[in-house]
mmCIF file of C-alpha atoms and ligand atoms in Angstrom:
data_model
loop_
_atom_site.group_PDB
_atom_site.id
_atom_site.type_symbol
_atom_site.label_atom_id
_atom_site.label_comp_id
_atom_site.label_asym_id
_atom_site.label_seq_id
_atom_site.Cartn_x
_atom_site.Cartn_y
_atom_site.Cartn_z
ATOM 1 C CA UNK A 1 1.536 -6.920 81.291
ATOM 2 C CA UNK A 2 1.814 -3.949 78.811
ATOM 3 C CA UNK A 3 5.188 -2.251 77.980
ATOM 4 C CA UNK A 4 4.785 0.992 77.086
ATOM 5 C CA UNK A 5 8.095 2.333 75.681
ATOM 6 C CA UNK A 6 7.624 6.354 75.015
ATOM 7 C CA UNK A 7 11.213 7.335 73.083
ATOM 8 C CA UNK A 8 13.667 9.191 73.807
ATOM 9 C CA UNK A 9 13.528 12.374 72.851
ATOM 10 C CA UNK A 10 17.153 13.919 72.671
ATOM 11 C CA UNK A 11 17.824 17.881 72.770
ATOM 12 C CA UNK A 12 21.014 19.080 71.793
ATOM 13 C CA UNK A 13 21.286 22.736 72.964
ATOM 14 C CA UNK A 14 24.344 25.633 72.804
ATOM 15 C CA UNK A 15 25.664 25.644 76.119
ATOM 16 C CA UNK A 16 27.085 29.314 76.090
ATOM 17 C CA UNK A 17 25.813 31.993 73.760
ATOM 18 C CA UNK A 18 27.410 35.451 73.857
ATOM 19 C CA UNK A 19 25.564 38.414 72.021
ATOM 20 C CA UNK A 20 26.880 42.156 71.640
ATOM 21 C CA UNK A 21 29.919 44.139 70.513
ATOM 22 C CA UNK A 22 33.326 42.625 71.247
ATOM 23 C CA UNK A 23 31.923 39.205 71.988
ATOM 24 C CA UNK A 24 34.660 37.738 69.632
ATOM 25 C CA UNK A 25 37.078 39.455 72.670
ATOM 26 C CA UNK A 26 35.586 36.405 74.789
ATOM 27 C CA UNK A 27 36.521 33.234 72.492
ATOM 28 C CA UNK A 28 39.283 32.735 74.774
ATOM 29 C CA UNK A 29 37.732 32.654 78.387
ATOM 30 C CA UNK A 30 34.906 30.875 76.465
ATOM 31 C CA UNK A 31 36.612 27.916 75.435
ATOM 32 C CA UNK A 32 38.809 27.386 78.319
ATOM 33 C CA UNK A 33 35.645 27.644 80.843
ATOM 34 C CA UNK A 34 34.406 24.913 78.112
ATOM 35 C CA UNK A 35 37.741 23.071 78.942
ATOM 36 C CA UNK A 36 39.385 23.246 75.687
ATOM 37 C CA UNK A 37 42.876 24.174 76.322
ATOM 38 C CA UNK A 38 44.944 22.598 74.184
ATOM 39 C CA UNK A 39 43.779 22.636 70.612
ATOM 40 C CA UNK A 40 41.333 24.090 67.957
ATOM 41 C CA UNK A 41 41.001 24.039 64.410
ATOM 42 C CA UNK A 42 39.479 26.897 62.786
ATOM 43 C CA UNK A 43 37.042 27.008 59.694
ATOM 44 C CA UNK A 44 36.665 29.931 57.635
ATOM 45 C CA UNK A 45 36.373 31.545 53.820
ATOM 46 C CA UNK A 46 39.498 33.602 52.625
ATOM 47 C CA UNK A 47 37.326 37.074 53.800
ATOM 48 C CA UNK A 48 35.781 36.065 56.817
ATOM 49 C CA UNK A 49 39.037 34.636 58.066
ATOM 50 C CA UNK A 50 40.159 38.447 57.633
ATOM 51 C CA UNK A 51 37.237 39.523 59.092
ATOM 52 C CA UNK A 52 36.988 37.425 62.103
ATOM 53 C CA UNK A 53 39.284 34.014 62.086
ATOM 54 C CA UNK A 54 42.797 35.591 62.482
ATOM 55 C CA UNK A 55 41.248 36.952 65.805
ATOM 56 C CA UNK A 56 40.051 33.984 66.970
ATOM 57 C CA UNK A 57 43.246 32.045 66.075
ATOM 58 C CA UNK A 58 45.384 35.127 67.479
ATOM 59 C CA UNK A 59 43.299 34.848 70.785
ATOM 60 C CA UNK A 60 43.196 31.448 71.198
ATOM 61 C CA UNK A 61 46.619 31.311 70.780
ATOM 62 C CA UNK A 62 47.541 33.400 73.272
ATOM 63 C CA UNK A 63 45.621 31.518 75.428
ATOM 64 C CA UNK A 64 48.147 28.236 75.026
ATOM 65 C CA UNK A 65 46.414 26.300 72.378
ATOM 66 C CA UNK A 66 47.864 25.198 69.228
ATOM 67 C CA UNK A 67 45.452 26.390 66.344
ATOM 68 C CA UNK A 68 45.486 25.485 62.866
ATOM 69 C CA UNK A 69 43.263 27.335 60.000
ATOM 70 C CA UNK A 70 41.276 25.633 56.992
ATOM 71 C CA UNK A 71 39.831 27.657 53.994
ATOM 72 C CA UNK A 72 36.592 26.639 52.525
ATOM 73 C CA UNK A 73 35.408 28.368 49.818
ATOM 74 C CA UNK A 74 31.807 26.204 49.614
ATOM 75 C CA UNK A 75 29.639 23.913 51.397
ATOM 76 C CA UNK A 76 29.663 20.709 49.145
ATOM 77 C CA UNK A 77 30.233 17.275 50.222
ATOM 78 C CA UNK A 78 34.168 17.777 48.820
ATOM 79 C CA UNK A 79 34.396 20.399 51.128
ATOM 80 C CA UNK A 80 33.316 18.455 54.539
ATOM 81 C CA UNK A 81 35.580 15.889 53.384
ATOM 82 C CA UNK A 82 38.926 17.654 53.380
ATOM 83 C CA UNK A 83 37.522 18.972 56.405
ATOM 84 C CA UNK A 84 37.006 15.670 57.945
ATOM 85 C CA UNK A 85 40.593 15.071 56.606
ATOM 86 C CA UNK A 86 41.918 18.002 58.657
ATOM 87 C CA UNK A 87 40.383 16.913 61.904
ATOM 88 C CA UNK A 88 42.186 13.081 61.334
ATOM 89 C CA UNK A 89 45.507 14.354 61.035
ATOM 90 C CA UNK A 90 45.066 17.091 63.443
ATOM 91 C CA UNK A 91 42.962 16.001 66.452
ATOM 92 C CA UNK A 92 41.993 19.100 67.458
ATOM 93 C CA UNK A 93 39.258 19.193 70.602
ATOM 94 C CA UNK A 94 37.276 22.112 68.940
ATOM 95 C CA UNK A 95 36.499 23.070 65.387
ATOM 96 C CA UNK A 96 34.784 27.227 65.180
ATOM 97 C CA UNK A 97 32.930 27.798 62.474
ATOM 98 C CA UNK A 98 33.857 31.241 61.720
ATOM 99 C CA UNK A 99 31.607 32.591 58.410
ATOM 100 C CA UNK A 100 28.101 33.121 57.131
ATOM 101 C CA UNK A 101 25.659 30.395 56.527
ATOM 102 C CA UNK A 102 28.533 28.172 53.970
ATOM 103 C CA UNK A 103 31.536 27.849 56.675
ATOM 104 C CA UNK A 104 29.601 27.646 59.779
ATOM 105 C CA UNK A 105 27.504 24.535 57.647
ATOM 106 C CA UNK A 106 30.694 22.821 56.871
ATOM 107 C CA UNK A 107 32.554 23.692 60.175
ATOM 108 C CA UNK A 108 28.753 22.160 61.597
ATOM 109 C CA UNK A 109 28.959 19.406 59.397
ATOM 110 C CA UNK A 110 32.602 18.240 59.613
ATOM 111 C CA UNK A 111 32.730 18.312 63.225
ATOM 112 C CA UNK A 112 29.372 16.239 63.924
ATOM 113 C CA UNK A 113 30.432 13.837 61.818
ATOM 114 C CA UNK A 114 34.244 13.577 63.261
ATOM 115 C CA UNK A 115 32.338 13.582 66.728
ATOM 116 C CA UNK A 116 33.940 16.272 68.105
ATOM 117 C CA UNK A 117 31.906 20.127 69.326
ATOM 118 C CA UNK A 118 32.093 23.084 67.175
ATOM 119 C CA UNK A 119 31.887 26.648 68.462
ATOM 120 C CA UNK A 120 29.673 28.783 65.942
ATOM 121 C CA UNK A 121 31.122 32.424 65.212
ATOM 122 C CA UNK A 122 28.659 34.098 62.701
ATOM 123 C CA UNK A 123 29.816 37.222 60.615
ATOM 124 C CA UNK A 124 26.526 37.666 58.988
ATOM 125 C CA UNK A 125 23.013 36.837 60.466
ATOM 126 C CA UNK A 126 21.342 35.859 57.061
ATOM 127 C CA UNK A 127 19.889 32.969 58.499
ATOM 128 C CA UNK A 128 19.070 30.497 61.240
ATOM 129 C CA UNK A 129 21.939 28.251 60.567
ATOM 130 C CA UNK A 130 24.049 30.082 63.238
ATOM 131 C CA UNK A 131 22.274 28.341 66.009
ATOM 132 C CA UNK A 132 20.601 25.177 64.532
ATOM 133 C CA UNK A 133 21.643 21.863 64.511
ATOM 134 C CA UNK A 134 21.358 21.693 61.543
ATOM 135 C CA UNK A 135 23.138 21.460 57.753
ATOM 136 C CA UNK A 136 22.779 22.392 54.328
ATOM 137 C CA UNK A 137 25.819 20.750 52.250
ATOM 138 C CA UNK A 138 25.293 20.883 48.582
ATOM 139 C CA UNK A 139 26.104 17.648 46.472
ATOM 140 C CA UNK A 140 24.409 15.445 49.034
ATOM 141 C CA UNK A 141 21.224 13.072 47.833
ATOM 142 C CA UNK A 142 19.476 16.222 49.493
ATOM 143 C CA UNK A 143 18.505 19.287 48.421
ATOM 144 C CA UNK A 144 17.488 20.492 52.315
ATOM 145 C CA UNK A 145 19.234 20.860 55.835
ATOM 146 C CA UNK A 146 19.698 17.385 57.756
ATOM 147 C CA UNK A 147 20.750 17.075 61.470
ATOM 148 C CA UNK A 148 24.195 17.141 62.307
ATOM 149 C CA UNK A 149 25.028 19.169 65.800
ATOM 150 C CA UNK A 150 24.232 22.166 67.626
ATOM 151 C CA UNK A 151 26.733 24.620 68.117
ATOM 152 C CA UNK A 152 28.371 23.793 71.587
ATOM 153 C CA UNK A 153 28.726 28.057 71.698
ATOM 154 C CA UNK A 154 28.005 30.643 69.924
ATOM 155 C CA UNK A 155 29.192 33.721 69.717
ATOM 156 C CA UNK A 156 27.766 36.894 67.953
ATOM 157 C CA UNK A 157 29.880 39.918 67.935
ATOM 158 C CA UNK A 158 27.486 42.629 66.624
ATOM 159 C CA UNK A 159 30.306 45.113 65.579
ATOM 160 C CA UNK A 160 31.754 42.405 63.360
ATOM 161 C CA UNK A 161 28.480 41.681 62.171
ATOM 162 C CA UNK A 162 27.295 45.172 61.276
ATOM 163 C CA UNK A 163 29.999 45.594 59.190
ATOM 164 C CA UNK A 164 28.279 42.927 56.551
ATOM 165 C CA UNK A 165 25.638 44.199 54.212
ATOM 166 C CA UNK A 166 22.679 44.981 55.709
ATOM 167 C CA UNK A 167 21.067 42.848 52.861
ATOM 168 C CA UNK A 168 22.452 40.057 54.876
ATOM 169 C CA UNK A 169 20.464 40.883 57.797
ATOM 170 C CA UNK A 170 17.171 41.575 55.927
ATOM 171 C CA UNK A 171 17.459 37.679 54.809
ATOM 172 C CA UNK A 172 18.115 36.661 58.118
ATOM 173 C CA UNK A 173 14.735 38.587 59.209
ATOM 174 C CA UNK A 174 12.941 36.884 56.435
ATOM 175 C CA UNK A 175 14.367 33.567 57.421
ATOM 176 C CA UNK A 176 12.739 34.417 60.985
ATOM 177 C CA UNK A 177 9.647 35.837 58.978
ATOM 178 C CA UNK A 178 9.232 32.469 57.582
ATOM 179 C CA UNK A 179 8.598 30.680 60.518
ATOM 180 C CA UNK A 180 4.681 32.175 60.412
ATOM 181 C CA UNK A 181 3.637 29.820 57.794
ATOM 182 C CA UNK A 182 6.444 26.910 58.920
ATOM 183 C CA UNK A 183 4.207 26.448 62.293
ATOM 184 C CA UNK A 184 1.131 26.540 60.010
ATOM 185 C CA UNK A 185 2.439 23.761 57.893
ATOM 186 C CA UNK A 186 3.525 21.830 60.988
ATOM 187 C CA UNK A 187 -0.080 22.216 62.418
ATOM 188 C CA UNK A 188 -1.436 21.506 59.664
ATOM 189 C CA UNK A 189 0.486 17.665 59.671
ATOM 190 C CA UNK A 190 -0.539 16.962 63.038
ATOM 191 C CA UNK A 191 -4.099 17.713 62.047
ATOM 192 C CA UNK A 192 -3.947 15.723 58.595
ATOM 193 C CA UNK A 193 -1.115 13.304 59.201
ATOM 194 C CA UNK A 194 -1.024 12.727 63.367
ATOM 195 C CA UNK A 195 2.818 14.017 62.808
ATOM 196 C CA UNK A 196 4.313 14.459 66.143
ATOM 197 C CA UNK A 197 4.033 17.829 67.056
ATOM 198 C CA UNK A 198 6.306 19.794 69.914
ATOM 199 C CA UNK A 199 3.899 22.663 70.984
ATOM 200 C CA UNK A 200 6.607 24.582 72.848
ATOM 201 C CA UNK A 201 8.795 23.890 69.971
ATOM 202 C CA UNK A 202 6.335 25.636 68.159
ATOM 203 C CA UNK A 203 5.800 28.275 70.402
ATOM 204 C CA UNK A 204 9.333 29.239 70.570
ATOM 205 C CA UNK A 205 9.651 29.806 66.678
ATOM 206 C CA UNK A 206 6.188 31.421 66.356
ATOM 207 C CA UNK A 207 7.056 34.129 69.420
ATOM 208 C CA UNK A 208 10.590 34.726 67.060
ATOM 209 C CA UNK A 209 8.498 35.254 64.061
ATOM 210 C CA UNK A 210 6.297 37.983 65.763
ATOM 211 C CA UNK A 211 9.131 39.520 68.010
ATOM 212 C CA UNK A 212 10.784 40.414 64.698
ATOM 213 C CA UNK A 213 7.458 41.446 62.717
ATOM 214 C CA UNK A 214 7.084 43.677 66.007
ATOM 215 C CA UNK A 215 10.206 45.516 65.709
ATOM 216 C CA UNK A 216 10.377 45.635 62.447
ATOM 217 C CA UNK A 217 10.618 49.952 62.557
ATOM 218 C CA UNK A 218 13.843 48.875 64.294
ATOM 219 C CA UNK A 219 14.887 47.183 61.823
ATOM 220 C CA UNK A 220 14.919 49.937 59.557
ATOM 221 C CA UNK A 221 17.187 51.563 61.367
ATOM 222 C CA UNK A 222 20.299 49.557 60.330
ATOM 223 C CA UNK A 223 21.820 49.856 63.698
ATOM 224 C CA UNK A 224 23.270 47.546 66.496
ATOM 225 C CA UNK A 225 19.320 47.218 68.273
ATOM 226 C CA UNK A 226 18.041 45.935 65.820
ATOM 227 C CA UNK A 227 20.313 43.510 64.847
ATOM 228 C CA UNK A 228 20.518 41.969 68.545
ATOM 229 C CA UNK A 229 16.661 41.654 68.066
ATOM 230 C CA UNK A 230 17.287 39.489 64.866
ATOM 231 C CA UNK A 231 20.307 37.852 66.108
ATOM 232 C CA UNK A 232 18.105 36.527 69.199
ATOM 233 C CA UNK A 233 15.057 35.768 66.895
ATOM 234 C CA UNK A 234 17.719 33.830 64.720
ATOM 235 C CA UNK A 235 18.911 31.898 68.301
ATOM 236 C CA UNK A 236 16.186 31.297 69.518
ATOM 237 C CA UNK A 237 14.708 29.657 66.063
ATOM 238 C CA UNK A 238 17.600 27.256 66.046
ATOM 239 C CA UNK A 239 17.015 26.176 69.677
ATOM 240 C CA UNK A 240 13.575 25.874 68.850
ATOM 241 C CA UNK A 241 15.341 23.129 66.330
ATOM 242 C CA UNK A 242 16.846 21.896 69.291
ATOM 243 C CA UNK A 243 14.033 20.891 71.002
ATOM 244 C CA UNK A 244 11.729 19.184 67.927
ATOM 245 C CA UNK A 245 14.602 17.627 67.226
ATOM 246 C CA UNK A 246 14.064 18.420 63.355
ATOM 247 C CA UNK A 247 13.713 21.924 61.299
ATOM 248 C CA UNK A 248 9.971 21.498 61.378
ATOM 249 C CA UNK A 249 9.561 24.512 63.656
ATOM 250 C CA UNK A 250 11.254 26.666 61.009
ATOM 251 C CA UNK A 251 10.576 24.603 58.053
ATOM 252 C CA UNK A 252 7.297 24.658 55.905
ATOM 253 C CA UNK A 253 5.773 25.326 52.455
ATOM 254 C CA UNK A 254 8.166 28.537 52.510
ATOM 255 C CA UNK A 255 11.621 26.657 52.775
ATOM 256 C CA UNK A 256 10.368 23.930 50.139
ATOM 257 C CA UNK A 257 9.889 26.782 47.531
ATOM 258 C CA UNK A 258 13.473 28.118 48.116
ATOM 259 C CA UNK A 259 14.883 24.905 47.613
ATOM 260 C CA UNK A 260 13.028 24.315 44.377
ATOM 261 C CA UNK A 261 13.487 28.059 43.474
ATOM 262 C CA UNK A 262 17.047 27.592 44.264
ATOM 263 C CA UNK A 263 17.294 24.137 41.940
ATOM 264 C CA UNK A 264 14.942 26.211 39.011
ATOM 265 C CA UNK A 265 17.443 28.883 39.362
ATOM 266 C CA UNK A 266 20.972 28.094 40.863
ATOM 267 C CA UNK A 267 22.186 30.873 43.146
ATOM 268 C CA UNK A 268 19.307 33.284 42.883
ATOM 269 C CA UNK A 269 18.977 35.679 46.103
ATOM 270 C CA UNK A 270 20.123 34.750 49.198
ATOM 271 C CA UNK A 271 18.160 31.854 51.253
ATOM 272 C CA UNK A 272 16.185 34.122 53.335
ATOM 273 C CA UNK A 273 15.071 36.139 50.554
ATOM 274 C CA UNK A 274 13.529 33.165 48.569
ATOM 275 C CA UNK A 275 12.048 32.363 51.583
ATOM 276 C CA UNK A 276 10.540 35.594 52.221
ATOM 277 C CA UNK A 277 8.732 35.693 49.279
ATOM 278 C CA UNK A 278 7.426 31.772 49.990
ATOM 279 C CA UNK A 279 6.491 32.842 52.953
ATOM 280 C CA UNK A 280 4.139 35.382 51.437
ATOM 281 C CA UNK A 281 2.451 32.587 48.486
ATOM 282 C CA UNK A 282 2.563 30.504 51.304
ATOM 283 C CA UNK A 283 0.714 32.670 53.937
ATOM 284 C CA UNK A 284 -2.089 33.104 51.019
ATOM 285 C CA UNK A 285 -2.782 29.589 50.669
ATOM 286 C CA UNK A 286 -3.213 29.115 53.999
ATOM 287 C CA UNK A 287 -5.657 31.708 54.785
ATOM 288 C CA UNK A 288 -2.916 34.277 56.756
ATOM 289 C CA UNK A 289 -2.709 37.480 56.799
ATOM 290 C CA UNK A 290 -0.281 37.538 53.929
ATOM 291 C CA UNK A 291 -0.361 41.313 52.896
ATOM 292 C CA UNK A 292 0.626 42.388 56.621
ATOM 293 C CA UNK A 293 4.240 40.000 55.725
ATOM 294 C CA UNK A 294 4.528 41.366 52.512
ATOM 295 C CA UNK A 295 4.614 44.943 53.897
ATOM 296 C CA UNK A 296 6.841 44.723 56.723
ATOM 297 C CA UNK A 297 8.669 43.085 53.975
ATOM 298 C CA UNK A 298 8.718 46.481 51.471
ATOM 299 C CA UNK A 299 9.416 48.609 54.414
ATOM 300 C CA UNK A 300 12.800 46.836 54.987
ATOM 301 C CA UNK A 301 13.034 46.470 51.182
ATOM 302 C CA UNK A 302 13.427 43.162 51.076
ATOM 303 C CA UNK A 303 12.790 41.522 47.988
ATOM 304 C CA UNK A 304 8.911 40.754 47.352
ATOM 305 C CA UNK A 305 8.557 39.898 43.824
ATOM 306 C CA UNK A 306 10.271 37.680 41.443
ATOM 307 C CA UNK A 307 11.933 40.814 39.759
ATOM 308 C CA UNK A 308 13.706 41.352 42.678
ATOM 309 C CA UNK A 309 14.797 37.722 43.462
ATOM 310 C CA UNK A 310 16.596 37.945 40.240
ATOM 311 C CA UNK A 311 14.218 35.442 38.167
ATOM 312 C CA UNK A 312 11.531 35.243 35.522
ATOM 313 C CA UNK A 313 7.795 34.318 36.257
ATOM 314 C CA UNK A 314 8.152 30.760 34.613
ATOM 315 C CA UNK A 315 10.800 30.344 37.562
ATOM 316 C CA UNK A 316 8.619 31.069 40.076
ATOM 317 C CA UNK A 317 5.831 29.001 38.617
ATOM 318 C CA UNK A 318 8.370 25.810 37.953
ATOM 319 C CA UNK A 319 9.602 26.451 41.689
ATOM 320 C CA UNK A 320 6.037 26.156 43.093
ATOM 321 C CA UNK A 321 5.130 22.853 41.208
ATOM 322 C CA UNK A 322 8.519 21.454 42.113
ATOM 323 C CA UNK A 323 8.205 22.614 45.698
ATOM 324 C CA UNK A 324 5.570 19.929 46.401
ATOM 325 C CA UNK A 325 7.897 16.986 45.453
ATOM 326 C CA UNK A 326 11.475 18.056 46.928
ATOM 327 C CA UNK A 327 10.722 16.842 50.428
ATOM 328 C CA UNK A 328 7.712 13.984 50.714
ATOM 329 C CA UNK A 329 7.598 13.300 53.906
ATOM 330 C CA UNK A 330 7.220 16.858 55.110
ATOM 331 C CA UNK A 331 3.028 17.629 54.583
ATOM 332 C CA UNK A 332 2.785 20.975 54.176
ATOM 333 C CA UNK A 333 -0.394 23.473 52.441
ATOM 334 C CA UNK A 334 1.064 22.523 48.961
ATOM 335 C CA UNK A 335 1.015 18.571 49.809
ATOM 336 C CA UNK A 336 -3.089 19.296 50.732
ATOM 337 C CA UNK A 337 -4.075 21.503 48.055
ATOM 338 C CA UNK A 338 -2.414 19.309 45.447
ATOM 339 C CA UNK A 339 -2.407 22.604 43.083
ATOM 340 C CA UNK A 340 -2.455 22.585 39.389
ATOM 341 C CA UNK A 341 -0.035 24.977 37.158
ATOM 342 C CA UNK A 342 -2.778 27.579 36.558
ATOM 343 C CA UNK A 343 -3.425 27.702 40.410
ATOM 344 C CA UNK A 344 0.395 28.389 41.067
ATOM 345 C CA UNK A 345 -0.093 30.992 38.264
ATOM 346 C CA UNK A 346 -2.882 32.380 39.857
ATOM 347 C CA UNK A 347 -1.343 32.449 43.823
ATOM 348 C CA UNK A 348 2.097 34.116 42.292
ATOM 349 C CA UNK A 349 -0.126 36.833 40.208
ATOM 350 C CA UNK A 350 -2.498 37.421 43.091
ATOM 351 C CA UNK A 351 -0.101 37.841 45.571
ATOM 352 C CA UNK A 352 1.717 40.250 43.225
ATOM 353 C CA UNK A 353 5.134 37.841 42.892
ATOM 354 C CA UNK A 354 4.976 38.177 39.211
HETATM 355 ZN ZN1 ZN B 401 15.864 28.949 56.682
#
């Protein structure tokens, strides 16, 4: 008799996700209908906890829990440790993430590995780490996100939000942008490497990516539209994480470049913006229509060449050879191609990066 054992596949999805203005009003009634009523810890930076945290702590505390509040300043591997620390002595039931991409990562990070839920409570949407399950913690053997947890809630308070600079939210759109050549790449290793590949995974990230191109005349607007529109792309890329069970849905060719761009040149641009402009060399080598991203791009101003990222042309070039080697076993366009120097040269000139 055959066996066939077909493995378990495990999705790890937000349970409650609030969108619009005063959301962060609802932290209270949210985490006692999750059941947490006795204790939280909260995770912020010295300005988002002015921004956001002292709310959350003042309304949690009035609803009867005891709350305690750790500053990060980072997301390195020190950082997740005192964390970690915190949550030992303390106990608390819940950790929020309350930040951009850094405290949310180490709130996301600390809490997974402490197995206990963290609530998610963005004050920027400058990239898809509000929603995913995944982590970026600098210091670790890698250079990439890894799983950790998905956000047990999240909540996205669009006033608090709008109050960021809009360049925040242009990343963020890029970051959803980026997901056009992500799915390519993805394809691409089912076809050449029989990689698993979760079609309505896929799907999901791909109808994000074109939602946003869509409205991207919204975007322009700078108002609270348009940012629910990105906010939901952003959601609805990191349940699309979820359900892979890996960042392949919003993870290609592009996000290899901004990690090598971001090695070449520490701190350059923000993540979505060195995306954005991998996902237009990217789009190129595979064959997309990469002028139609690099325009919706300019119209939102976003950066588009490596002038505007803040680095030199032998950056960009370094970044591209480097890109290929950061990650193995994710195939992607640059793993196929196999491309010399003078070919990078030629895709970053061509496609008007440098
Ligand atoms: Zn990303």
């Amino acid at each position: 008799m055959v066996h066939v054992h077909l493995k378990h596949h495990r999705m790890q999805l937000p349970r409650e996700v609030i969108v619009g203005n005063g959301a962060l009003e609802r932290v209270g009634e949210i985490s006692r209908r999750l059941g947490f009523t006795q204790s939280a810890l909260v995770i912020a930076g010295s300005k988002t906890n002015n921004i956001a945290g002292k709310k959350v702590r003042k309304i949690l505390e009035e609803e009867g829990l005891t709350v305690d509040t750790f500053l990060v300043e980072a997301a390195t591997v020190k950082d997740v440790q005192n964390v970690e620390e915190k949550i030992r002595t303390l106990k608390p039931e819940i950790v929020f993430g309350v930040g951009g991409g850094t405290k949310i990562d180490v709130a996301k990070c600390s809490s997974a590995r402490s197995e206990i839920p963290f609530i998610s409570v963005p004050t920027t949407a400058s990239h898809d780490g509000i929603s995913s399950p995944l982590s970026s913690i600098k210091g670790s053997e890698k250079p990439y996100s890894v799983m950790s947890q998905a956000p047990l809630a999240i909540i996205a308070d669009t006033n608090i939000i709008l109050r960021a600079p809009w360049r925040f939210a242009i990343s963020g759109y890029e970051d959803v942008i980026a997901k056009f050549t992500a799915i390519k790449d993805w394809q691409l290793a089912r076809e050449e490497k029989d990689e698993y590949y979760g079609g309505y995974a896929a799907s999901l990230a791909m109808m994000s990516a074109k939602h946003v191109m869509l409205n991207v005349n919204l975007m322009q607007k700078k108002n609270e539209e348009g940012l629910r529109v990105l906010i939901e792309a952003l959601i609805s890329c990191g349940v699309s994480m979820s359900i892979a069970g890996s960042s392949r849905p919003c993870s290609g060719s592009e996000h290899l470049f901004s990690h090598a761009l971001e090695i070449v040149k520490p701190n350059c641009a923000l993540h979505g913006e060195r995306c954005g402009v991998g996902t237009i060399m990217m789009a190129y080598l595979h064959g997309a229509n990469w002028k139609r991203i690099r325009d919706a791009l300019q119209k939102l101003g976003a950066p588009t060449k490596a002038k505007e990222l803040g680095v030199g042309k032998d950056d960009i070039i370094k970044a591209l050879e480097l890109a290929a080697t950061i990650r193995p076993e994710r195939f992607t366009i640059l793993n196929k191609l196999s491309l010399n120097r003078e070919a990078y040269e030629h895709l970053a000139k061509v496609t008007g990066v440098i």
